[in-house]
PDB file of C-alpha atoms in Angstrom:
ATOM      1  CA  MET A   7      -0.171   0.101   0.104  1.00  0.00           C
ATOM      2  CA  THR A   8       1.130   3.733  -0.697  1.00  0.00           C
ATOM      3  CA  SER A   9       0.169   6.835   0.579  1.00  0.00           C
ATOM      4  CA  ASN A  10       0.395  10.552  -0.386  1.00  0.00           C
ATOM      5  CA  PHE A  11       0.217  12.087   3.649  1.00  0.00           C
ATOM      6  CA  LYS A  12       1.284  15.174   3.135  1.00  0.00           C
ATOM      7  CA  LYS A  13       1.409  17.706   6.848  1.00  0.00           C
ATOM      8  CA  ILE A  14      -0.603  20.872   6.212  1.00  0.00           C
ATOM      9  CA  PHE A  15       0.379  22.535   9.821  1.00  0.00           C
ATOM     10  CA  GLY A  16       0.608  21.611  12.838  1.00  0.00           C
ATOM     11  CA  ILE A  17      -0.663  23.360  16.724  1.00  0.00           C
ATOM     12  CA  THR A  18       1.047  23.724  19.781  1.00  0.00           C
ATOM     13  CA  ILE A  19      -0.451  24.638  22.632  1.00  0.00           C
ATOM     14  CA  LEU A  20       1.957  26.032  25.508  1.00  0.00           C
ATOM     15  CA  HIS A  21       1.199  26.956  29.047  1.00  0.00           C
ATOM     16  CA  THR A  22       4.076  28.657  31.713  1.00  0.00           C
ATOM     17  CA  TYR A  23       2.295  26.951  34.333  1.00  0.00           C
ATOM     18  CA  PHE A  24       3.549  24.044  33.633  1.00  0.00           C
ATOM     19  CA  ASN A  25       7.435  22.931  34.006  1.00  0.00           C
ATOM     20  CA  GLU A  26       9.023  23.303  30.765  1.00  0.00           C
ATOM     21  CA  ASN A  27       6.033  25.133  29.598  1.00  0.00           C
ATOM     22  CA  VAL A  28       4.552  21.882  28.516  1.00  0.00           C
ATOM     23  CA  CYS A  29       0.488  22.078  28.978  1.00  0.00           C
ATOM     24  CA  LYS A  30      -1.531  20.160  30.814  1.00  0.00           C
ATOM     25  CA  GLY A  31      -4.353  19.363  31.164  1.00  0.00           C
ATOM     26  CA  VAL A  32      -6.593  20.317  27.416  1.00  0.00           C
ATOM     27  CA  ARG A  33      -7.216  18.642  24.122  1.00  0.00           C
ATOM     28  CA  PHE A  34      -7.992  19.972  20.922  1.00  0.00           C
ATOM     29  CA  ASN A  35     -10.851  17.435  18.997  1.00  0.00           C
ATOM     30  CA  ALA A  36     -12.037  18.347  15.586  1.00  0.00           C
ATOM     31  CA  GLY A  37     -15.171  19.749  15.244  1.00  0.00           C
ATOM     32  CA  GLU A  38     -18.015  18.814  13.067  1.00  0.00           C
ATOM     33  CA  VAL A  39     -16.896  20.568   9.515  1.00  0.00           C
ATOM     34  CA  THR A  40     -13.558  18.708   9.838  1.00  0.00           C
ATOM     35  CA  VAL A  41     -15.046  15.592  11.143  1.00  0.00           C
ATOM     36  CA  GLN A  42     -17.481  15.826   7.890  1.00  0.00           C
ATOM     37  CA  LEU A  43     -13.463  16.488   5.298  1.00  0.00           C
ATOM     38  CA  ILE A  44     -11.416  13.833   7.043  1.00  0.00           C
ATOM     39  CA  ARG A  45     -14.337  11.341   5.660  1.00  0.00           C
ATOM     40  CA  ARG A  46     -14.538  12.797   2.800  1.00  0.00           C
ATOM     41  CA  TYR A  47     -11.426  13.533   2.006  1.00  0.00           C
ATOM     42  CA  GLY A  48      -9.421  11.284   3.809  1.00  0.00           C
ATOM     43  CA  PHE A  49      -7.298  14.167   6.217  1.00  0.00           C
ATOM     44  CA  ARG A  50      -5.385  12.980   9.614  1.00  0.00           C
ATOM     45  CA  ILE A  51      -5.072  13.853  13.038  1.00  0.00           C
ATOM     46  CA  LEU A  52      -1.315  13.075  14.326  1.00  0.00           C
ATOM     47  CA  LYS A  53      -1.219  13.667  18.047  1.00  0.00           C
ATOM     48  CA  GLY A  54       1.508  13.872  19.604  1.00  0.00           C
ATOM     49  CA  ALA A  55       2.886  12.509  22.714  1.00  0.00           C
ATOM     50  CA  LEU A  56       2.364  16.672  24.258  1.00  0.00           C
ATOM     51  CA  ASN A  57      -0.551  19.012  23.714  1.00  0.00           C
ATOM     52  CA  GLU A  58       0.562  18.820  20.051  1.00  0.00           C
ATOM     53  CA  PHE A  59      -1.236  17.811  17.082  1.00  0.00           C
ATOM     54  CA  GLU A  60      -0.308  17.402  13.420  1.00  0.00           C
ATOM     55  CA  PHE A  61      -3.173  17.936  10.356  1.00  0.00           C
ATOM     56  CA  TYR A  62      -2.089  15.231   7.086  1.00  0.00           C
ATOM     57  CA  SER A  63      -3.417  15.908   3.228  1.00  0.00           C
ATOM     58  CA  ASN A  64      -3.616  12.492   1.189  1.00  0.00           C
ATOM     59  CA  THR A  65      -3.765  13.965  -2.691  1.00  0.00           C
ATOM     60  CA  LYS A  66      -0.911  13.824  -5.148  1.00  0.00           C
ATOM     61  CA  SER A  67      -2.023  17.296  -6.187  1.00  0.00           C
ATOM     62  CA  ASP A  68      -0.670  20.098  -5.092  1.00  0.00           C
ATOM     63  CA  LEU A  69      -1.958  22.008  -1.460  1.00  0.00           C
ATOM     64  CA  PRO A  70      -3.096  25.146  -3.703  1.00  0.00           C
ATOM     65  CA  LEU A  71      -4.707  22.862  -6.506  1.00  0.00           C
ATOM     66  CA  PHE A  72      -6.777  20.584  -3.106  1.00  0.00           C
ATOM     67  CA  LEU A  73      -7.855  22.921  -1.025  1.00  0.00           C
ATOM     68  CA  ASP A  74      -9.459  24.947  -3.468  1.00  0.00           C
ATOM     69  CA  TYR A  75     -10.961  21.657  -5.185  1.00  0.00           C
ATOM     70  CA  VAL A  76     -12.205  20.660  -1.615  1.00  0.00           C
ATOM     71  CA  LYS A  77     -13.944  24.739  -1.347  1.00  0.00           C
ATOM     72  CA  ALA A  78     -15.283  24.455  -4.385  1.00  0.00           C
ATOM     73  CA  THR A  79     -16.812  20.825  -3.899  1.00  0.00           C
ATOM     74  CA  THR A  80     -17.913  21.391   0.053  1.00  0.00           C
ATOM     75  CA  GLY A  81     -18.235  25.543   0.507  1.00  0.00           C
ATOM     76  CA  CYS A  82     -16.175  25.589   3.041  1.00  0.00           C
ATOM     77  CA  THR A  83     -13.062  27.076   4.343  1.00  0.00           C
ATOM     78  CA  PHE A  84     -11.600  26.238   7.414  1.00  0.00           C
ATOM     79  CA  PHE A  85     -10.649  23.500   9.432  1.00  0.00           C
ATOM     80  CA  ASP A  86     -12.636  23.548  13.067  1.00  0.00           C
ATOM     81  CA  PHE A  87     -11.806  21.976  16.053  1.00  0.00           C
ATOM     82  CA  ASN A  88     -12.786  21.573  19.539  1.00  0.00           C
ATOM     83  CA  LEU A  89     -10.968  23.091  22.683  1.00  0.00           C
ATOM     84  CA  VAL A  90     -11.611  20.449  26.080  1.00  0.00           C
ATOM     85  CA  ILE A  91     -10.637  21.470  29.709  1.00  0.00           C
ATOM     86  CA  LEU A  92      -9.768  18.082  31.411  1.00  0.00           C
ATOM     87  CA  ASN A  93      -8.245  20.334  34.249  1.00  0.00           C
ATOM     88  CA  LYS A  94     -10.639  21.735  36.441  1.00  0.00           C
ATOM     89  CA  GLU A  95      -8.615  24.415  37.742  1.00  0.00           C
ATOM     90  CA  PHE A  96      -7.616  25.423  34.149  1.00  0.00           C
ATOM     91  CA  ASN A  97      -9.367  28.573  34.097  1.00  0.00           C
ATOM     92  CA  LEU A  98      -8.020  29.455  37.936  1.00  0.00           C
ATOM     93  CA  PHE A  99      -3.809  29.797  37.229  1.00  0.00           C
ATOM     94  CA  THR A 100      -4.963  31.011  33.531  1.00  0.00           C
ATOM     95  CA  ASP A 101      -4.408  34.744  32.692  1.00  0.00           C
ATOM     96  CA  ILE A 102      -8.166  35.505  31.331  1.00  0.00           C
ATOM     97  CA  PRO A 103     -10.557  37.776  32.149  1.00  0.00           C
ATOM     98  CA  VAL A 104     -11.562  38.263  36.278  1.00  0.00           C
ATOM     99  CA  ASN A 105     -14.937  37.279  36.358  1.00  0.00           C
ATOM    100  CA  TRP A 106     -15.278  35.862  32.454  1.00  0.00           C
ATOM    101  CA  VAL A 107     -17.488  32.893  31.009  1.00  0.00           C
ATOM    102  CA  GLY A 108     -17.539  31.383  28.376  1.00  0.00           C
ATOM    103  CA  GLN A 109     -15.398  30.614  25.012  1.00  0.00           C
ATOM    104  CA  MET A 110     -11.748  30.776  23.766  1.00  0.00           C
ATOM    105  CA  GLU A 111     -11.730  31.642  20.446  1.00  0.00           C
ATOM    106  CA  PHE A 112      -8.870  31.336  18.498  1.00  0.00           C
ATOM    107  CA  ASP A 113      -8.475  31.667  14.587  1.00  0.00           C
ATOM    108  CA  SER A 114      -5.733  31.933  12.138  1.00  0.00           C
ATOM    109  CA  THR A 115      -6.109  35.190  11.018  1.00  0.00           C
ATOM    110  CA  HIS A 116      -5.609  36.540  14.752  1.00  0.00           C
ATOM    111  CA  VAL A 117      -2.460  35.868  14.674  1.00  0.00           C
ATOM    112  CA  LYS A 118       1.401  37.196  16.385  1.00  0.00           C
ATOM    113  CA  GLN A 119       4.292  35.893  13.892  1.00  0.00           C
ATOM    114  CA  SER A 120       7.442  36.540  15.190  1.00  0.00           C
ATOM    115  CA  GLU A 121      10.038  38.865  13.296  1.00  0.00           C
ATOM    116  CA  ASP A 122      11.954  35.646  11.147  1.00  0.00           C
ATOM    117  CA  GLY A 123       8.272  33.827  11.462  1.00  0.00           C
ATOM    118  CA  SER A 124       8.915  30.802  12.984  1.00  0.00           C
ATOM    119  CA  ASN A 125       6.533  31.826  15.274  1.00  0.00           C
ATOM    120  CA  ILE A 126       3.218  32.394  14.993  1.00  0.00           C
ATOM    121  CA  GLN A 127       0.871  32.622  18.194  1.00  0.00           C
ATOM    122  CA  LEU A 128      -2.810  32.256  18.141  1.00  0.00           C
ATOM    123  CA  ILE A 129      -4.257  34.906  20.451  1.00  0.00           C
ATOM    124  CA  ALA A 130      -7.368  34.461  22.015  1.00  0.00           C
ATOM    125  CA  LYS A 131     -10.479  35.761  21.920  1.00  0.00           C
ATOM    126  CA  PHE A 132     -13.413  35.488  24.706  1.00  0.00           C
ATOM    127  CA  GLY A 133     -16.261  35.226  23.093  1.00  0.00           C
ATOM    128  CA  ASN A 134     -19.901  34.271  25.597  1.00  0.00           C
ATOM    129  CA  SER A 135     -20.351  30.341  26.044  1.00  0.00           C
ATOM    130  CA  ASN A 136     -22.748  29.126  23.903  1.00  0.00           C
ATOM    131  CA  GLY A 137     -23.560  26.317  25.297  1.00  0.00           C
ATOM    132  CA  THR A 138     -21.682  23.322  23.619  1.00  0.00           C
ATOM    133  CA  GLY A 139     -20.047  22.794  27.017  1.00  0.00           C
ATOM    134  CA  ASN A 140     -16.668  22.451  25.839  1.00  0.00           C
ATOM    135  CA  GLY A 141     -13.414  25.768  26.245  1.00  0.00           C
ATOM    136  CA  GLY A 142     -12.994  27.667  23.262  1.00  0.00           C
ATOM    137  CA  ARG A 143     -12.861  26.920  19.369  1.00  0.00           C
ATOM    138  CA  LEU A 144     -10.433  27.314  16.506  1.00  0.00           C
ATOM    139  CA  ARG A 145     -10.833  27.972  12.864  1.00  0.00           C
ATOM    140  CA  ILE A 146      -7.402  26.986  10.601  1.00  0.00           C
ATOM    141  CA  TYR A 147      -8.402  29.130   7.460  1.00  0.00           C
ATOM    142  CA  PHE A 148      -7.450  27.406   4.282  1.00  0.00           C
ATOM    143  CA  ALA A 149      -5.601  30.344   3.216  1.00  0.00           C
ATOM    144  CA  ASP A 150      -3.715  30.632   6.298  1.00  0.00           C
ATOM    145  CA  ILE A 151      -2.203  27.724   5.593  1.00  0.00           C
ATOM    146  CA  LEU A 152      -1.449  28.284   2.339  1.00  0.00           C
ATOM    147  CA  LYS A 153      -0.139  31.691   3.057  1.00  0.00           C
ATOM    148  CA  TYR A 154       2.147  30.638   5.739  1.00  0.00           C
ATOM    149  CA  TRP A 155       3.029  27.671   3.554  1.00  0.00           C
ATOM    150  CA  GLN A 156       6.890  27.613   2.583  1.00  0.00           C
ATOM    151  CA  GLN A 157       8.855  25.176   2.637  1.00  0.00           C
ATOM    152  CA  GLU A 158       7.584  23.829   5.891  1.00  0.00           C
ATOM    153  CA  CYS A 159       4.109  23.501   7.073  1.00  0.00           C
ATOM    154  CA  PRO A 160       3.548  26.423   9.331  1.00  0.00           C
ATOM    155  CA  VAL A 161       3.554  25.656  12.920  1.00  0.00           C
ATOM    156  CA  PHE A 162      -0.031  27.520  14.725  1.00  0.00           C
ATOM    157  CA  ASN A 163       1.404  27.928  18.780  1.00  0.00           C
ATOM    158  CA  ILE A 164      -0.539  29.203  21.472  1.00  0.00           C
ATOM    159  CA  GLN A 165       0.393  30.250  24.535  1.00  0.00           C
ATOM    160  CA  PHE A 166      -1.222  30.499  27.392  1.00  0.00           C
ATOM    161  CA  GLU A 167       0.631  32.566  30.564  1.00  0.00           C
ATOM    162  CA  ALA A 168       0.048  32.043  34.504  1.00  0.00           C
ATOM    163  CA  ARG A 169      -2.474  33.886  36.136  1.00  0.00           C
ATOM    164  CA  ALA A 170      -0.118  36.420  38.630  1.00  0.00           C
ATOM    165  CA  THR A 171      -1.843  37.137  42.056  1.00  0.00           C
ATOM    166  CA  GLN A 172      -1.115  38.878  45.204  1.00  0.00           C
ATOM    167  CA  TRP A 173       0.284  36.548  47.473  1.00  0.00           C
ATOM    168  CA  GLN A 174      -1.380  36.949  50.985  1.00  0.00           C
ATOM    169  CA  TYR A 175       0.409  34.785  54.051  1.00  0.00           C
ATOM    170  CA  TYR A 176      -1.796  35.101  57.454  1.00  0.00           C
ATOM    171  CA  VAL A 177       1.339  34.045  59.838  1.00  0.00           C
ATOM    172  CA  VAL A 178      -0.213  32.642  63.446  1.00  0.00           C
ATOM    173  CA  ILE A 179       2.384  32.553  65.999  1.00  0.00           C
ATOM    174  CA  LYS A 180       0.711  29.279  68.136  1.00  0.00           C
ATOM    175  CA  ASN A 181       3.654  29.098  70.486  1.00  0.00           C
ATOM    176  CA  THR A 182       5.301  31.324  73.482  1.00  0.00           C
ATOM    177  CA  LEU A 183       8.076  32.050  69.370  1.00  0.00           C
ATOM    178  CA  SER A 184       9.040  35.399  69.676  1.00  0.00           C
ATOM    179  CA  MET A 185      10.668  37.124  66.755  1.00  0.00           C
ATOM    180  CA  ASN A 186      12.334  40.638  66.061  1.00  0.00           C
ATOM    181  CA  GLN A 187      10.912  42.488  63.089  1.00  0.00           C
ATOM    182  CA  PRO A 188       9.267  39.885  61.138  1.00  0.00           C
ATOM    183  CA  SER A 189       9.935  39.795  57.570  1.00  0.00           C
ATOM    184  CA  ILE A 190       9.418  37.674  54.455  1.00  0.00           C
ATOM    185  CA  THR A 191      12.346  37.034  52.579  1.00  0.00           C
ATOM    186  CA  GLY A 192      13.433  35.243  49.617  1.00  0.00           C
ATOM    187  CA  LYS A 193      15.778  35.417  46.766  1.00  0.00           C
ATOM    188  CA  SER A 194      13.512  36.716  43.680  1.00  0.00           C
ATOM    189  CA  GLY A 195      13.677  40.525  44.774  1.00  0.00           C
ATOM    190  CA  ILE A 196      10.701  40.870  45.996  1.00  0.00           C
ATOM    191  CA  ALA A 197       9.233  43.218  49.158  1.00  0.00           C
ATOM    192  CA  PHE A 198       5.936  41.751  50.907  1.00  0.00           C
ATOM    193  CA  ARG A 199       5.131  44.393  53.049  1.00  0.00           C
ATOM    194  CA  GLY A 200       3.622  44.199  56.712  1.00  0.00           C
ATOM    195  CA  PRO A 201       3.409  42.183  59.190  1.00  0.00           C
ATOM    196  CA  GLU A 202       0.080  44.546  59.653  1.00  0.00           C
ATOM    197  CA  LYS A 203      -1.882  43.021  62.899  1.00  0.00           C
ATOM    198  CA  VAL A 204      -5.015  41.468  62.029  1.00  0.00           C
ATOM    199  CA  LYS A 205      -7.990  39.273  63.450  1.00  0.00           C
ATOM    200  CA  MET A 206      -8.839  36.921  60.592  1.00  0.00           C
ATOM    201  CA  GLY A 207     -13.023  34.791  60.270  1.00  0.00           C
ATOM    202  CA  THR A 208     -12.005  32.565  63.413  1.00  0.00           C
ATOM    203  CA  GLY A 209     -11.189  34.839  65.436  1.00  0.00           C
ATOM    204  CA  GLU A 210      -7.573  34.563  65.799  1.00  0.00           C
ATOM    205  CA  SER A 211      -4.542  36.605  65.415  1.00  0.00           C
ATOM    206  CA  ALA A 212      -2.276  37.153  62.454  1.00  0.00           C
ATOM    207  CA  LEU A 213       0.685  38.527  61.442  1.00  0.00           C
ATOM    208  CA  PHE A 214      -0.529  40.388  57.623  1.00  0.00           C
ATOM    209  CA  PHE A 215       2.523  39.803  54.408  1.00  0.00           C
ATOM    210  CA  THR A 216       1.503  41.371  51.354  1.00  0.00           C
ATOM    211  CA  SER A 217       3.358  41.495  47.896  1.00  0.00           C
ATOM    212  CA  GLY A 218       0.915  44.496  47.496  1.00  0.00           C
ATOM    213  CA  ASP A 219       0.978  45.926  44.117  1.00  0.00           C
ATOM    214  CA  CYS A 220       3.446  43.001  42.514  1.00  0.00           C
ATOM    215  CA  LEU A 221       1.360  40.064  41.350  1.00  0.00           C
ATOM    216  CA  ILE A 222       3.427  36.626  41.197  1.00  0.00           C
ATOM    217  CA  PRO A 223       2.304  34.484  38.946  1.00  0.00           C
ATOM    218  CA  LEU A 224       1.625  30.835  40.031  1.00  0.00           C
ATOM    219  CA  SER A 225       3.040  27.593  39.184  1.00  0.00           C
ATOM    220  CA  GLU A 226       2.257  23.466  39.053  1.00  0.00           C
ATOM    221  CA  LYS A 227       5.482  23.590  40.831  1.00  0.00           C
ATOM    222  CA  PRO A 228       7.383  26.427  43.545  1.00  0.00           C
ATOM    223  CA  ARG A 229       9.296  28.920  41.428  1.00  0.00           C
ATOM    224  CA  HIS A 230       9.317  31.457  44.219  1.00  0.00           C
ATOM    225  CA  ILE A 231      10.169  30.282  47.543  1.00  0.00           C
ATOM    226  CA  PHE A 232      10.096  32.446  50.855  1.00  0.00           C
ATOM    227  CA  ASP A 233      11.157  32.297  53.988  1.00  0.00           C
ATOM    228  CA  LEU A 234       9.334  34.110  57.383  1.00  0.00           C
ATOM    229  CA  VAL A 235      12.664  35.804  59.396  1.00  0.00           C
ATOM    230  CA  SER A 236      13.572  37.324  61.837  1.00  0.00           C
ATOM    231  CA  THR A 237      15.633  40.625  62.186  1.00  0.00           C
ATOM    232  CA  ARG A 238      17.591  41.542  65.790  1.00  0.00           C
ATOM    233  CA  ASN A 239      19.891  44.644  65.606  1.00  0.00           C
ATOM    234  CA  GLU A 240      22.907  43.462  67.723  1.00  0.00           C
ATOM    235  CA  SER A 241      25.729  46.778  68.503  1.00  0.00           C
ATOM    236  CA  THR A 242      29.525  45.321  68.111  1.00  0.00           C
ATOM    237  CA  ALA A 243      31.134  46.172  71.565  1.00  0.00           C
ATOM    238  CA  GLY A 244      33.461  48.808  71.286  1.00  0.00           C
ATOM    239  CA  ALA A 245      31.865  50.578  68.406  1.00  0.00           C
ATOM    240  CA  GLU A 246      29.571  52.451  66.915  1.00  0.00           C
ATOM    241  CA  SER A 247      28.007  50.470  64.096  1.00  0.00           C
ATOM    242  CA  THR A 248      24.808  47.770  64.322  1.00  0.00           C
ATOM    243  CA  LYS A 249      25.324  44.127  63.506  1.00  0.00           C
ATOM    244  CA  ILE A 250      22.208  43.140  61.743  1.00  0.00           C
ATOM    245  CA  THR A 251      21.488  39.591  61.826  1.00  0.00           C
ATOM    246  CA  ASN A 252      18.775  37.293  60.716  1.00  0.00           C
ATOM    247  CA  ARG A 253      17.081  34.300  61.596  1.00  0.00           C
ATOM    248  CA  ILE A 254      14.821  31.984  59.941  1.00  0.00           C
ATOM    249  CA  VAL A 255      11.942  30.964  61.679  1.00  0.00           C
ATOM    250  CA  LEU A 256      10.589  28.803  58.848  1.00  0.00           C
ATOM    251  CA  LYS A 257      11.823  28.212  56.452  1.00  0.00           C
ATOM    252  CA  SER A 258      10.685  27.272  51.979  1.00  0.00           C
ATOM    253  CA  LEU A 259       6.421  29.444  53.182  1.00  0.00           C
ATOM    254  CA  PRO A 260       3.512  27.488  50.798  1.00  0.00           C
ATOM    255  CA  ASN A 261       3.066  28.449  47.867  1.00  0.00           C
ATOM    256  CA  PRO A 262      -0.538  28.881  46.471  1.00  0.00           C
ATOM    257  CA  ASP A 263      -3.220  26.732  45.911  1.00  0.00           C
ATOM    258  CA  PRO A 264      -5.208  28.381  42.829  1.00  0.00           C
ATOM    259  CA  LYS A 265      -8.726  27.046  44.061  1.00  0.00           C
ATOM    260  CA  LYS A 266      -8.238  29.868  47.270  1.00  0.00           C
ATOM    261  CA  MET A 267      -8.181  32.960  45.662  1.00  0.00           C
ATOM    262  CA  SER A 268     -10.223  35.707  46.545  1.00  0.00           C
ATOM    263  CA  LEU A 269     -11.023  38.743  45.141  1.00  0.00           C
ATOM    264  CA  ILE A 270      -9.031  42.743  45.578  1.00  0.00           C
ATOM    265  CA  ARG A 271      -9.167  45.988  43.890  1.00  0.00           C
ATOM    266  CA  ILE A 272      -5.559  47.247  43.679  1.00  0.00           C
ATOM    267  CA  GLY A 273      -6.093  51.553  42.414  1.00  0.00           C
ATOM    268  CA  LYS A 274      -8.785  50.567  39.430  1.00  0.00           C
ATOM    269  CA  LEU A 275      -7.719  47.759  38.267  1.00  0.00           C
ATOM    270  CA  ASP A 276      -9.962  44.172  39.504  1.00  0.00           C
ATOM    271  CA  ALA A 277      -7.370  41.604  40.267  1.00  0.00           C
ATOM    272  CA  VAL A 278      -6.711  38.346  42.672  1.00  0.00           C
ATOM    273  CA  ALA A 279      -6.211  37.411  46.092  1.00  0.00           C
ATOM    274  CA  SER A 280      -3.950  34.212  46.730  1.00  0.00           C
ATOM    275  CA  PRO A 281      -3.765  34.328  50.728  1.00  0.00           C
ATOM    276  CA  MET A 282      -2.632  31.784  52.631  1.00  0.00           C
ATOM    277  CA  TYR A 283      -2.660  30.410  56.057  1.00  0.00           C
ATOM    278  CA  VAL A 284       0.618  29.872  58.405  1.00  0.00           C
ATOM    279  CA  TYR A 285       1.084  28.252  62.017  1.00  0.00           C
ATOM    280  CA  VAL A 286       4.285  28.311  63.730  1.00  0.00           C
TER     281      VAL A 286
END
């Protein structure tokens, strides 16, 4: 048996929330139009090990002639796919508009291309839900496949960004631990405000620290490590200077849980806060 399968475009899905930008928990399935074209003309989808797939045609004809023929005989001008979200927390840790409910829409006419042309990034549009239960829709137009076609077939990228939130630490002191000038520090250079003495809903007192207007991206595995530190200023014997001594009270504070968030206002902007509770 012989075949004439030829790769005509590819789709790669990326996400900065995950290690190495490899997106998890979503997939694209062929839409209604594409299913009919596959049955009639023998197109094929080859899914990769990661969140990516390649789309193939099976014809001896030149691609422009073949796509013109498909268009003339069916009236179709695009391939369509449905974005299925498998991870229930996807909309929480993904940078999408606050309080938005609907479908993400991607199509090959709405892209951002790198200067060397090697990266064709599909830009999301946030539409209203159509009740299908899908997370989004994708259309790749015949004209755009041919537009980007050179020696190799075009690869369209979808780049999701991790949601950035205001990190909040509530430190509850449960023992007789004594701290001088407590602070939260880390190697990333992010400065936390506080502490401020607050009363929580449980009635417990806590020291409240916040990253303020510095919003920190969420991540599947910790990328920002912070410590709770006690600082003491000690006078040096026989000298006018003082020596600053930092003592780590609690090492490696927790990172946020995407399921635990609250809406806040920073200036005139809506934002999201990630509260975390630490008992020492």
